[in-house]
Amino acid sequence: MVNIAKRIAELRKEIKKHNDLYYAKGKPVVSDSEYDLMVRELRELEKAHPEFLTADSPTQKVGAPLRSTFAKIEHASPMLSLESIYTDEELLKFDKTSSEDLEVQHIEYVAEPKLDGFSVELVYEKGTFVRGSTRGDGYMGEDVTNNLKAIKNVPAELKGAKPPALLAVRGEVLMHIGDFQELNKVQSAAGRDVFANPRNAAAGAVRNLDPGVTQSRNLDIYCYGLLAYSGKMPSTHLETIELLERSGLKTAPGARLCRTADEAIKYHHDLEKKRDDLDYELDGVVIKINSLEYQDRLGMRTTNPRWAVAYKFEARKEVTRVEDIVVQVGRTGVLTPVALLQPVEVGGVTISRATLHNMDEIERLGVQVGDHVKVERAGDVIPKVVEVIRDKRSGSERSFSMPLKCPSCGTQVEKEDVHYRCPAGLGCPAQVKESMTHYAAKDAVDIDGFSDRTVEQLFAEGLISGISDIYGLKRDDLLKLDGWKDKKTDNILSAIERSREVTLDRFIFGLGIRKVGKHIAAILMKKFGTLDKLRKASVDDLLGVNEVGPEIAGSISDFFRNPVNATEIDKLMSMGVRVIEKEIKGELLGKKIVFTGSLNKLSRSEAKKLVEDNGGEPISTVTSDTDFVVAGDKAGSKLEKARKAGIQVISEEEFLRLLA
Ligand code: IVH
């Protein structure tokens, strides 16, 4: 009994500490699932021993919810992200491919600032603000309604006499730079940590237990898109902005109609010049196709729409000194030189390492150890060295050369075009460790807490030497390790347990096949449906998949034919990993279908979804392996091309009959 009382007291103290770190300080030190486990344990103990229940237990707090109880909310429609581009040429290419896909001569755009804040959804029912949530994973977010109510520019009621039954909008919450600087002054005067940038301060305030904190941070919001609307849909993005404004919502400042891609490019360059004079952070310009019909026709990729791009501003740069150049061995054996820098702050973030990519890049830059260099940081991308300041050389600099042997396993290094590679594969400790971290990553099977450091330690202690060993870890062995207490051990073990059940795309991505990222993994899942079919696929089968070229097909086939990998996958299955598969059946199995012209009964997105649900693949250009073309009214060049190539053409009605 004494032990139970002690454990309850311990848990309450811990949970209160983490609530404070998360809500008040905006700096959580444990993951959501670690926190959830603590709360769950406390709840269970209190249920089993009600004699210890007290009113001040964090499980008993009314009003302010516990961190884990920020309810999850499904968005009215997915909150997608944007593809980033960096040059005028890329924008012109976007313009060209979009016109080709749409079969039109000319497209109008709306350009607007890309606000560097925190994305949220606001839902109004009959004109009243009823719900607001964070972006979360794009489909589900956290219910932060009360905090959003505390933002002065989130109206409680929409303007207008006849409010729509439903209006869900997407917007960006941000903190003005002046308020951010004030906040950091207060933070440091009170001996608290300062926030790295306005975005983090805004995000911390929105995901805070106490709406009072949100209010005190003086946040602002700008809305830029509809997620759902029960009224008559606008026909352009510009009309959407007008609708939002008429409804009393603040919209992205300075949005402008651009009649050509060149006008959008000019908008970008003009705004970039003004960037430092503004009182809020921008990281680029969002360029959206104005016509919503065109938007619908183009549809989306896995996570991005095809009708908009983020044309990013040039990254901010600073000068610092290269203290050393070291070599890292990556998951695929590539040796990457990394510059260790004298720490420097670039756009609010302290940087102490920057990638030098490869030997060609080192030669191109002419960088030596001891050099002063310009480093840049663009968003969340790894910082890189962009220029050597030769005038600052003292003569004591020394040049760098690639080691001849792998720094991790000593194997002779091989040169493969611009890369130096350690060929030892899973015989090289660095590559094994990297493959384990990759397998456990958030976008792969997602084992919370399985960080580089954890892998390093478990590997050094001889507890894991391959991915499948993760599933054989024993509580007693872990508890013997330095720094592993009950809590940490149980958290990791339960995270491992949870990861046993994983969707096929995440599992494929987690295997770390060269050239197979998240996007290709998702395509492979759709195409093959089961792991077994993918493992058995020949290079020719793989080449039949849209977006899979010879290099990717070869890499996938080699991976599954390699006996070490085959054994490792079999072992994973025998250790109880269950891949969630979806055998794809349907009328259109494996068929590639192009839509052209305007459809009457279906919207483009509905038509594409029907194709996918029936095992087919909607594609945007007519090629020799297109199976058929569905032609609506006013079909243009694609119809012509299909006729010339002798590809079957059917009407919308025939398409629907096919599926009936
Ligand atoms: S539109 C489907 N417009 O940038 C298109 N996004 O990198 C959805 N953002 O996740 C986004 N300003 O949080 C759009 N004017 C703007 C924006 C904007 C900032 C953010 C948004 C998005 C991210 C994409």
XYZ file of C-alpha atoms and ligand atoms in Angstrom:
684
model
C 0.000 0.000 0.000
C 2.803 2.363 0.913
C 4.298 1.711 -2.494
C 1.048 2.499 -4.254
C 0.618 5.777 -2.401
C 4.200 6.634 -3.254
C 3.742 5.800 -6.932
C 0.536 7.871 -7.090
C 2.313 10.857 -5.546
C 5.223 10.435 -7.941
C 2.942 10.283 -10.976
C 0.970 13.357 -9.915
C 4.161 15.322 -9.443
C 5.523 14.220 -12.824
C 2.281 14.938 -14.703
C 1.999 18.401 -13.149
C 5.593 19.103 -14.105
C 4.981 18.038 -17.708
C 1.726 20.020 -17.898
C 3.664 23.089 -16.895
C 6.470 22.400 -19.387
C 4.003 21.810 -22.182
C 1.355 24.443 -21.588
C 3.043 27.276 -19.771
C 6.541 27.013 -21.137
C 5.696 25.541 -24.538
C 8.694 23.220 -24.209
C 7.624 19.607 -23.687
C 10.391 17.193 -22.761
C 8.448 13.947 -23.109
C 6.467 12.667 -26.073
C 2.656 12.617 -26.093
C 2.607 8.859 -25.706
C 5.017 8.869 -22.756
C 2.768 11.442 -21.123
C -0.368 9.439 -21.953
C 1.107 6.367 -20.296
C 1.702 8.279 -17.077
C -1.856 9.607 -17.054
C -3.252 6.181 -17.807
C -1.246 4.570 -15.017
C -2.404 7.221 -12.561
C -6.063 6.817 -13.592
C -5.865 3.053 -13.164
C -4.225 3.287 -9.757
C -6.816 5.817 -8.581
C -9.612 3.597 -9.852
C -8.240 0.555 -8.071
C -7.512 2.536 -4.898
C -10.174 5.258 -4.589
C -9.044 5.874 -1.016
C -6.052 7.768 -2.448
C -8.079 9.955 -4.812
C -7.763 13.666 -4.034
C -9.410 16.715 -5.588
C -6.089 18.216 -6.638
C -5.042 15.184 -8.673
C -4.380 16.218 -12.293
C -6.950 13.598 -13.347
C -9.655 15.540 -11.496
C -9.171 18.954 -12.998
C -12.363 20.328 -14.492
C -12.476 22.972 -17.166
C -8.929 22.944 -18.334
C -8.412 19.573 -19.993
C -5.316 17.459 -19.518
C -2.819 17.631 -22.313
C -3.689 14.153 -23.497
C -7.329 15.018 -23.564
C -7.083 17.681 -26.243
C -9.741 15.780 -28.180
C -8.935 14.816 -31.729
C -11.052 16.438 -34.445
C -11.387 15.297 -38.022
C -10.972 18.138 -40.512
C -13.830 19.053 -42.866
C -11.453 18.153 -45.694
C -7.750 17.232 -45.565
C -5.385 20.075 -44.673
C -2.743 19.544 -47.344
C 0.728 21.041 -47.542
C 2.383 22.654 -50.548
C 5.152 21.726 -52.934
C 8.046 24.177 -52.592
C 9.824 25.753 -55.533
C 12.813 28.094 -55.488
C 13.293 29.599 -58.946
C 11.419 31.509 -61.657
C 12.062 28.606 -64.035
C 10.282 26.195 -61.711
C 7.260 28.486 -61.639
C 7.235 28.716 -65.437
C 7.436 24.946 -65.602
C 4.518 24.668 -63.161
C 2.557 27.037 -65.412
C 3.410 25.014 -68.518
C 2.571 21.568 -67.125
C -0.632 22.863 -65.530
C -1.783 24.363 -68.870
C -0.945 21.111 -70.618
C -2.797 19.015 -68.047
C -5.801 21.332 -68.208
C -5.565 21.652 -71.980
C -5.851 25.431 -71.821
C -3.697 28.174 -73.308
C -3.484 30.399 -70.326
C -4.004 30.273 -66.554
C -4.747 33.053 -64.050
C -3.235 32.907 -60.599
C -3.648 34.486 -57.210
C -0.377 35.231 -55.423
C -0.411 35.774 -51.696
C 2.143 35.874 -48.887
C 3.173 32.582 -47.366
C 2.775 33.378 -43.702
C 5.234 31.617 -41.430
C 2.881 30.689 -38.628
C 0.809 27.831 -37.311
C -1.967 26.351 -39.454
C -5.466 25.862 -37.987
C -9.025 25.077 -39.034
C -11.974 27.212 -37.866
C -15.484 25.799 -38.153
C -18.581 28.042 -38.141
C -22.045 26.506 -37.932
C -24.960 28.833 -38.688
C -22.503 31.665 -38.326
C -21.228 30.719 -34.870
C -17.660 29.632 -34.169
C -18.103 26.102 -32.840
C -14.792 24.326 -33.293
C -11.166 24.966 -34.062
C -8.266 22.581 -34.429
C -4.572 22.310 -35.207
C -3.463 20.795 -38.505
C -2.224 17.595 -36.786
C -1.488 14.934 -39.372
C -3.552 16.773 -42.014
C -6.634 14.637 -41.416
C -7.102 14.887 -37.647
C -6.031 17.763 -35.433
C -6.255 18.726 -31.773
C -9.312 20.518 -30.474
C -8.018 23.961 -29.484
C -11.400 25.725 -29.725
C -11.097 27.608 -26.441
C -7.635 28.893 -27.231
C -8.670 30.080 -30.680
C -11.589 31.930 -29.105
C -8.983 33.907 -27.182
C -7.515 35.328 -30.425
C -9.053 38.719 -31.063
C -9.368 38.286 -34.825
C -11.261 35.000 -34.565
C -14.849 36.312 -34.615
C -17.341 34.509 -32.386
C -20.011 35.203 -35.009
C -19.711 35.668 -38.755
C -20.944 38.846 -40.366
C -23.976 38.757 -42.643
C -27.717 38.384 -42.257
C -28.006 34.838 -43.572
C -25.068 32.802 -42.280
C -24.387 29.451 -43.998
C -25.137 26.176 -42.194
C -21.412 25.351 -42.427
C -18.277 27.291 -43.199
C -14.892 25.731 -42.397
C -11.812 27.801 -43.160
C -8.110 27.340 -42.972
C -5.841 30.022 -41.631
C -2.454 30.770 -40.191
C -2.058 31.884 -36.584
C 0.956 34.115 -36.121
C 2.663 36.410 -33.704
C 3.769 39.864 -34.845
C 7.516 40.416 -34.565
C 7.121 43.332 -32.128
C 5.022 41.184 -29.765
C 7.502 38.351 -30.135
C 10.412 40.556 -29.093
C 8.414 41.879 -26.132
C 7.523 38.340 -25.082
C 11.152 37.240 -25.177
C 12.177 40.265 -23.089
C 9.654 39.215 -20.442
C 10.770 35.578 -20.676
C 14.418 36.396 -20.121
C 13.698 38.944 -17.350
C 11.815 36.168 -15.538
C 14.763 33.813 -16.051
C 12.775 31.639 -18.462
C 13.968 30.269 -21.815
C 13.318 32.508 -24.797
C 11.419 31.302 -27.881
C 13.484 30.554 -30.973
C 11.119 32.310 -33.399
C 7.610 33.814 -33.603
C 6.208 30.609 -35.114
C 7.239 28.521 -32.088
C 5.850 31.117 -29.699
C 2.534 31.154 -31.600
C 2.339 27.357 -31.748
C 3.060 27.066 -28.008
C 0.301 29.554 -27.271
C -2.281 27.736 -29.392
C -1.421 24.344 -27.900
C -1.608 25.606 -24.348
C -3.803 24.384 -21.523
C -4.692 27.871 -20.453
C -6.612 30.111 -22.897
C -5.336 33.010 -20.752
C -1.848 32.331 -22.095
C -3.153 32.402 -25.675
C -4.800 35.725 -24.990
C -1.718 37.227 -23.353
C 0.440 36.363 -26.373
C -1.599 38.685 -28.564
C -1.834 36.394 -31.591
C -3.286 37.232 -34.968
C -4.863 35.052 -37.655
C -5.058 35.300 -41.439
C -7.411 33.007 -43.374
C -6.654 31.790 -46.886
C -8.876 28.921 -47.890
C -12.200 27.099 -47.579
C -12.251 23.557 -46.228
C -16.047 23.204 -46.424
C -18.942 25.480 -47.314
C -22.671 24.769 -47.464
C -23.498 27.880 -49.502
C -23.055 28.405 -53.220
C -19.385 27.676 -53.884
C -17.383 30.578 -55.299
C -15.870 29.913 -58.705
C -12.437 31.428 -58.093
C -9.934 31.740 -55.274
C -10.299 35.517 -55.416
C -14.040 35.148 -54.823
C -13.223 32.818 -51.912
C -11.113 35.563 -50.360
C -13.970 38.036 -50.878
C -16.407 35.598 -49.286
C -14.137 35.220 -46.238
C -13.783 38.994 -45.940
C -17.522 39.560 -46.252
C -17.977 37.002 -43.484
C -15.766 39.074 -41.198
C -12.647 36.898 -41.363
C -9.238 38.509 -41.775
C -7.489 37.277 -44.945
C -3.862 37.002 -46.064
C -2.674 40.603 -46.574
C -1.916 41.703 -50.114
C -3.334 38.771 -52.097
C -3.317 39.742 -55.770
C -4.714 38.437 -59.035
C -1.919 37.697 -61.521
C -2.977 37.287 -65.133
C 0.189 35.428 -66.066
C 2.938 33.418 -64.399
C 5.298 36.353 -65.086
C 3.098 38.629 -62.997
C 3.234 36.103 -60.163
C 7.038 36.030 -60.452
C 7.149 39.819 -60.206
C 4.883 39.721 -57.139
C 7.316 37.274 -55.532
C 10.391 39.430 -56.157
C 8.651 42.641 -55.037
C 7.459 41.066 -51.802
C 10.858 39.516 -51.095
C 12.369 43.006 -51.182
C 9.796 44.217 -48.640
C 10.124 41.153 -46.444
C 12.328 42.724 -43.774
C 10.058 45.779 -43.387
C 7.031 43.723 -42.368
C 5.897 43.085 -38.824
C 5.345 39.360 -39.421
C 7.471 36.555 -40.842
C 6.964 35.418 -44.427
C 8.892 32.545 -45.937
C 7.667 32.895 -49.504
C 4.693 33.435 -51.758
C 1.874 30.966 -52.351
C 0.775 30.892 -55.986
C -2.640 29.346 -56.557
C -4.565 28.724 -59.742
C -7.516 31.108 -59.505
C -10.237 28.965 -61.091
C -11.710 26.477 -58.608
C -12.888 24.335 -61.511
C -9.288 24.056 -62.688
C -8.232 23.291 -59.116
C -10.734 20.464 -58.949
C -9.641 19.112 -62.329
C -5.984 19.019 -61.321
C -6.705 17.424 -57.932
C -3.938 16.426 -55.532
C -0.878 14.252 -55.072
C -0.373 12.273 -51.851
C 0.013 15.358 -49.675
C 0.039 18.388 -51.986
C -2.476 19.934 -54.332
C -1.428 20.120 -57.996
C -2.949 23.584 -58.326
C -0.672 25.576 -56.051
C 2.993 25.955 -55.184
C 4.952 27.694 -52.464
C 7.597 29.836 -54.157
C 10.025 30.197 -51.273
C 12.156 33.244 -50.540
C 15.891 32.905 -50.544
C 17.183 31.464 -47.300
C 18.762 33.770 -44.756
C 22.560 33.554 -44.605
C 25.237 34.227 -41.956
C 29.031 34.028 -41.782
C 30.881 31.683 -39.413
C 34.055 29.555 -39.222
C 34.530 25.891 -40.124
C 36.180 24.305 -37.083
C 36.465 20.836 -38.582
C 35.152 18.607 -41.334
C 33.968 15.146 -40.302
C 32.491 12.260 -42.283
C 29.089 10.671 -41.629
C 28.085 7.298 -43.010
C 24.414 7.260 -44.022
C 21.842 4.487 -44.265
C 22.826 3.605 -47.816
C 26.570 3.727 -47.102
C 27.167 7.139 -48.674
C 29.911 9.109 -46.933
C 28.788 12.679 -46.337
C 31.287 15.336 -45.267
C 29.850 17.609 -42.594
C 31.286 20.959 -41.493
C 31.426 21.515 -37.752
C 30.871 25.238 -37.292
C 31.432 27.859 -34.709
C 27.799 28.163 -33.510
C 25.967 30.987 -35.273
C 22.361 32.203 -35.254
C 20.648 32.177 -38.643
C 17.125 33.592 -38.749
C 16.544 32.801 -35.066
C 18.045 29.294 -34.965
C 21.528 28.368 -33.740
C 23.506 26.291 -36.203
C 26.652 24.295 -35.426
C 26.783 21.783 -38.300
C 26.206 22.077 -42.026
C 26.292 19.477 -44.749
C 28.919 19.700 -47.479
C 27.124 17.002 -49.525
C 30.088 15.347 -51.282
C 33.660 15.791 -52.469
C 32.600 17.567 -55.692
C 30.776 20.143 -53.622
C 33.839 20.644 -51.369
C 35.957 21.201 -54.461
C 33.397 23.491 -56.045
C 33.267 25.609 -52.898
C 37.001 25.245 -52.288
C 36.277 24.978 -48.580
C 39.050 24.157 -46.097
C 39.104 23.544 -42.363
C 39.491 26.955 -40.676
C 37.736 28.881 -43.463
C 35.138 31.567 -42.866
C 32.017 30.557 -44.763
C 28.487 31.719 -45.461
C 25.887 29.251 -44.223
C 22.211 29.268 -45.092
C 19.157 27.741 -43.553
C 15.944 27.375 -45.510
C 12.983 26.332 -43.379
C 13.530 22.941 -41.837
C 16.115 21.888 -44.415
C 19.569 20.886 -43.126
C 21.790 23.991 -43.125
C 24.406 24.166 -45.859
C 27.621 25.986 -46.651
C 27.121 28.185 -49.705
C 30.280 30.260 -50.053
C 33.859 30.592 -48.779
C 35.019 34.087 -47.810
C 38.524 33.851 -49.271
C 39.565 37.321 -48.076
C 39.426 36.068 -44.518
C 42.017 33.325 -45.028
C 45.014 33.445 -42.670
C 47.091 30.737 -44.313
C 46.588 28.286 -41.467
C 43.614 26.588 -43.187
C 44.019 22.951 -44.195
C 42.382 21.052 -46.991
C 40.178 18.017 -46.513
C 40.248 14.691 -48.274
C 37.856 11.764 -48.105
C 39.079 8.814 -46.033
C 39.989 5.719 -48.060
C 38.397 3.483 -45.448
C 34.905 3.712 -43.963
C 35.207 5.550 -40.618
C 32.664 3.174 -39.119
C 33.789 -0.295 -40.242
C 37.130 0.190 -41.971
C 36.001 -1.299 -45.304
C 37.687 0.118 -48.410
C 35.538 2.968 -49.719
C 34.292 2.838 -53.344
C 33.641 5.789 -55.615
C 30.275 5.847 -57.346
C 29.782 8.944 -59.569
C 30.014 11.895 -57.144
C 29.641 9.756 -54.030
C 32.022 7.750 -51.931
C 30.273 4.721 -50.562
C 31.047 2.046 -48.011
C 29.990 -1.185 -49.727
C 29.671 -3.197 -46.497
C 25.874 -2.699 -46.300
C 24.443 -4.289 -43.185
C 27.969 -5.404 -42.302
C 28.756 -1.765 -41.437
C 27.638 -0.660 -37.957
C 26.895 2.907 -39.089
C 24.571 1.674 -41.833
C 22.826 -0.793 -39.536
C 22.236 1.927 -36.963
C 20.940 4.365 -39.559
C 18.610 1.741 -40.984
C 17.184 1.106 -37.519
C 16.605 4.806 -36.852
C 14.959 5.085 -40.260
C 12.712 2.060 -39.592
C 11.604 3.566 -36.271
C 11.043 7.083 -37.662
C 7.722 8.878 -37.368
C 6.869 8.493 -41.056
C 7.857 4.822 -41.004
C 6.667 2.396 -38.306
C 6.837 5.203 -35.721
C 8.470 3.892 -32.542
C 8.287 6.871 -30.252
C 11.494 7.411 -28.268
C 13.661 5.280 -30.542
C 16.079 8.111 -31.181
C 19.624 8.048 -32.624
C 20.903 8.048 -29.059
C 18.783 5.077 -28.036
C 19.875 3.094 -31.086
C 23.507 4.002 -30.419
C 23.288 2.771 -26.825
C 21.355 -0.448 -27.550
C 23.754 -1.224 -30.366
C 26.841 -0.570 -28.243
C 25.433 -2.822 -25.509
C 24.921 -5.594 -28.049
C 21.148 -5.714 -27.571
C 20.293 -4.973 -31.193
C 22.211 -5.699 -34.357
C 19.382 -5.648 -36.915
C 15.868 -4.221 -37.239
C 14.131 -7.396 -36.162
C 16.055 -7.401 -32.852
C 13.925 -4.408 -31.828
C 11.023 -6.822 -31.313
C 13.069 -9.152 -29.120
C 14.142 -6.512 -26.554
C 13.567 -7.673 -22.975
C 12.506 -5.479 -20.080
C 15.113 -6.957 -17.723
C 17.960 -6.336 -20.172
C 16.904 -2.746 -20.722
C 16.598 -2.049 -17.001
C 20.250 -2.957 -16.577
C 21.326 -0.135 -18.873
C 22.603 3.211 -17.774
C 19.761 5.721 -17.457
C 16.936 3.243 -18.067
C 14.364 3.405 -15.280
C 10.992 1.637 -15.180
C 9.181 4.453 -16.871
C 11.490 4.930 -19.825
C 11.711 1.181 -20.368
C 7.949 0.695 -20.296
C 7.407 3.625 -22.623
C 9.783 2.266 -25.223
C 8.411 -1.256 -24.894
C 4.855 -0.073 -25.364
C 5.879 2.073 -28.344
C 7.507 -1.027 -29.871
C 4.350 -3.006 -29.155
C 2.209 -0.402 -30.916
C 4.494 -0.429 -33.950
C 3.886 -4.133 -34.558
C 0.782 -3.216 -36.470
C 1.703 -0.986 -39.390
C 0.210 0.001 -42.732
C 1.941 -1.349 -45.820
C 3.157 2.046 -47.107
C 4.849 2.911 -43.812
C 6.428 -0.518 -43.642
C 7.778 -0.250 -47.206
C 9.174 3.197 -46.449
C 10.670 1.897 -43.179
C 12.626 -0.816 -44.976
C 14.839 1.950 -46.334
C 14.973 0.784 -49.947
C 17.195 3.147 -51.921
C 15.205 5.689 -53.943
C 11.926 4.726 -52.248
C 10.593 7.651 -50.242
C 7.154 8.126 -48.719
C 5.515 9.037 -52.010
C 6.771 6.006 -53.941
C 5.957 3.766 -50.951
C 2.346 5.001 -51.078
C 2.192 4.335 -54.822
C 3.584 0.816 -54.346
C 0.987 0.081 -51.669
C -1.815 1.205 -53.969
C -0.471 -0.806 -56.864
C 0.466 -4.083 -55.181
C -1.811 -4.137 -52.152
C 0.187 -6.791 -50.295
C 3.790 -7.141 -49.178
C 3.968 -10.571 -50.726
C 3.015 -9.280 -54.169
C 5.535 -6.472 -53.919
C 8.291 -8.872 -52.863
C 7.564 -11.080 -55.844
C 7.249 -8.236 -58.380
C 9.677 -8.431 -61.296
C 11.502 -5.403 -62.681
C 8.974 -5.391 -65.527
C 6.024 -5.436 -63.114
C 7.605 -2.512 -61.282
C 8.260 -0.598 -64.471
C 4.536 -0.765 -65.169
C 3.895 1.476 -62.162
C 3.440 5.177 -62.827
C 6.394 7.254 -61.509
C 8.615 4.164 -61.182
C 11.522 4.334 -63.627
C 14.365 1.864 -64.252
C 16.499 3.091 -61.342
C 13.749 2.790 -58.762
C 12.505 -0.514 -60.191
C 16.057 -1.917 -60.110
C 16.607 -0.736 -56.573
C 13.343 -2.314 -55.320
C 13.981 -5.583 -57.090
C 17.601 -5.774 -55.847
C 16.452 -5.051 -52.328
C 13.963 -7.902 -52.146
C 16.301 -10.327 -53.973
C 19.084 -9.684 -51.452
C 19.072 -12.688 -49.081
C 20.071 -10.599 -46.033
C 17.033 -8.370 -46.547
C 14.735 -11.310 -47.285
C 15.761 -13.011 -44.038
C 15.320 -9.796 -42.077
C 11.773 -9.304 -43.433
C 10.862 -12.935 -42.677
C 12.225 -12.475 -39.172
C 10.132 -9.338 -38.663
C 7.029 -11.295 -39.641
C 7.909 -14.160 -37.339
C 8.432 -11.705 -34.460
C 4.793 -10.654 -34.870
C 4.952 -7.581 -37.088
C 1.590 -7.377 -38.822
C 1.469 -5.361 -42.002
C -2.003 -4.003 -42.691
C -2.661 -4.800 -46.319
C -5.509 -4.113 -48.637
C -5.917 -6.533 -51.474
C -7.039 -4.326 -54.297
C -9.804 -5.692 -56.418
C -11.966 -3.865 -58.867
C -13.192 -3.343 -62.350
C -10.298 -1.094 -63.241
C -7.483 -3.118 -61.653
C -4.155 -1.922 -63.019
C -5.782 0.330 -65.626
C -4.389 3.770 -66.414
C -7.089 6.281 -67.186
C -6.993 9.865 -68.432
C -9.892 12.321 -68.076
C -10.308 15.155 -70.531
C -12.906 17.868 -71.078
C -15.617 18.757 -68.563
C -17.626 16.012 -66.935
C -21.312 16.519 -66.160
C -22.152 14.059 -63.418
C -18.876 13.832 -61.541
C -16.351 16.388 -60.361
C -12.778 15.602 -61.369
C -11.873 14.595 -57.844
C -14.891 12.271 -57.585
C -13.982 10.690 -60.924
C -10.372 10.150 -59.867
C -11.465 8.681 -56.548
C -13.768 6.239 -58.346
C -10.843 5.094 -60.468
C -8.650 4.584 -57.418
C -11.363 2.829 -55.421
C -11.720 0.375 -58.296
C -8.026 -0.415 -58.448
C -7.142 1.871 -61.363
C -4.783 4.767 -61.662
C -5.870 8.222 -62.845
C -3.067 9.847 -64.851
C -2.878 13.270 -66.394
C -1.194 12.752 -69.769
C -1.955 10.374 -72.613
C 0.966 7.992 -73.164
C 1.333 4.705 -75.012
C 0.399 2.709 -71.902
C -2.822 4.631 -71.209
C -5.670 2.090 -71.159
C -8.485 4.455 -71.995
C -9.513 8.084 -72.073
C -12.786 9.359 -70.630
C -13.822 12.334 -72.743
C -16.284 14.931 -71.434
C -17.603 18.017 -73.215
C -15.154 20.235 -75.040
C -12.364 17.663 -74.851
C -9.182 19.034 -76.408
C -5.688 17.916 -77.323
C -5.692 14.822 -75.126
C -8.657 13.398 -77.002
C -6.934 14.069 -80.284
C -3.734 12.426 -79.056
C -5.654 9.369 -77.826
C -7.442 8.989 -81.186
C -4.143 9.226 -83.054
C -2.527 6.643 -80.798
C -5.498 4.321 -81.191
C -6.335 4.427 -77.476
C -9.914 3.585 -76.529
C -12.066 6.648 -75.812
C -15.275 6.409 -73.777
C -17.862 8.922 -72.569
C -18.615 9.790 -68.949
C -21.820 7.697 -69.130
C -19.932 4.689 -70.451
C -17.371 5.097 -67.694
C -20.113 5.094 -65.046
C -21.791 2.075 -66.650
C -18.488 0.237 -66.535
C -18.494 0.554 -62.765
C -22.177 -0.047 -62.183
S -2.594 27.260 -48.922
C -3.873 23.144 -50.109
N -1.929 29.716 -48.425
O 2.130 27.019 -45.688
C -3.155 24.413 -49.878
N -0.898 28.010 -47.147
O 3.931 24.839 -46.806
C -3.022 24.693 -48.467
N 0.648 28.816 -45.449
O 0.612 24.130 -44.504
C -2.179 25.789 -48.101
N 0.412 30.950 -45.878
O 0.224 26.277 -43.164
C -1.732 28.424 -48.111
N -1.448 31.952 -48.064
C -1.275 30.679 -47.753
C -0.389 30.287 -46.721
C -0.229 28.922 -46.459
C 1.019 30.061 -45.122
C 1.187 27.604 -44.831
C 0.181 26.523 -44.533
C 0.693 25.304 -45.256
C 2.114 25.635 -45.506
C 2.580 24.884 -46.733
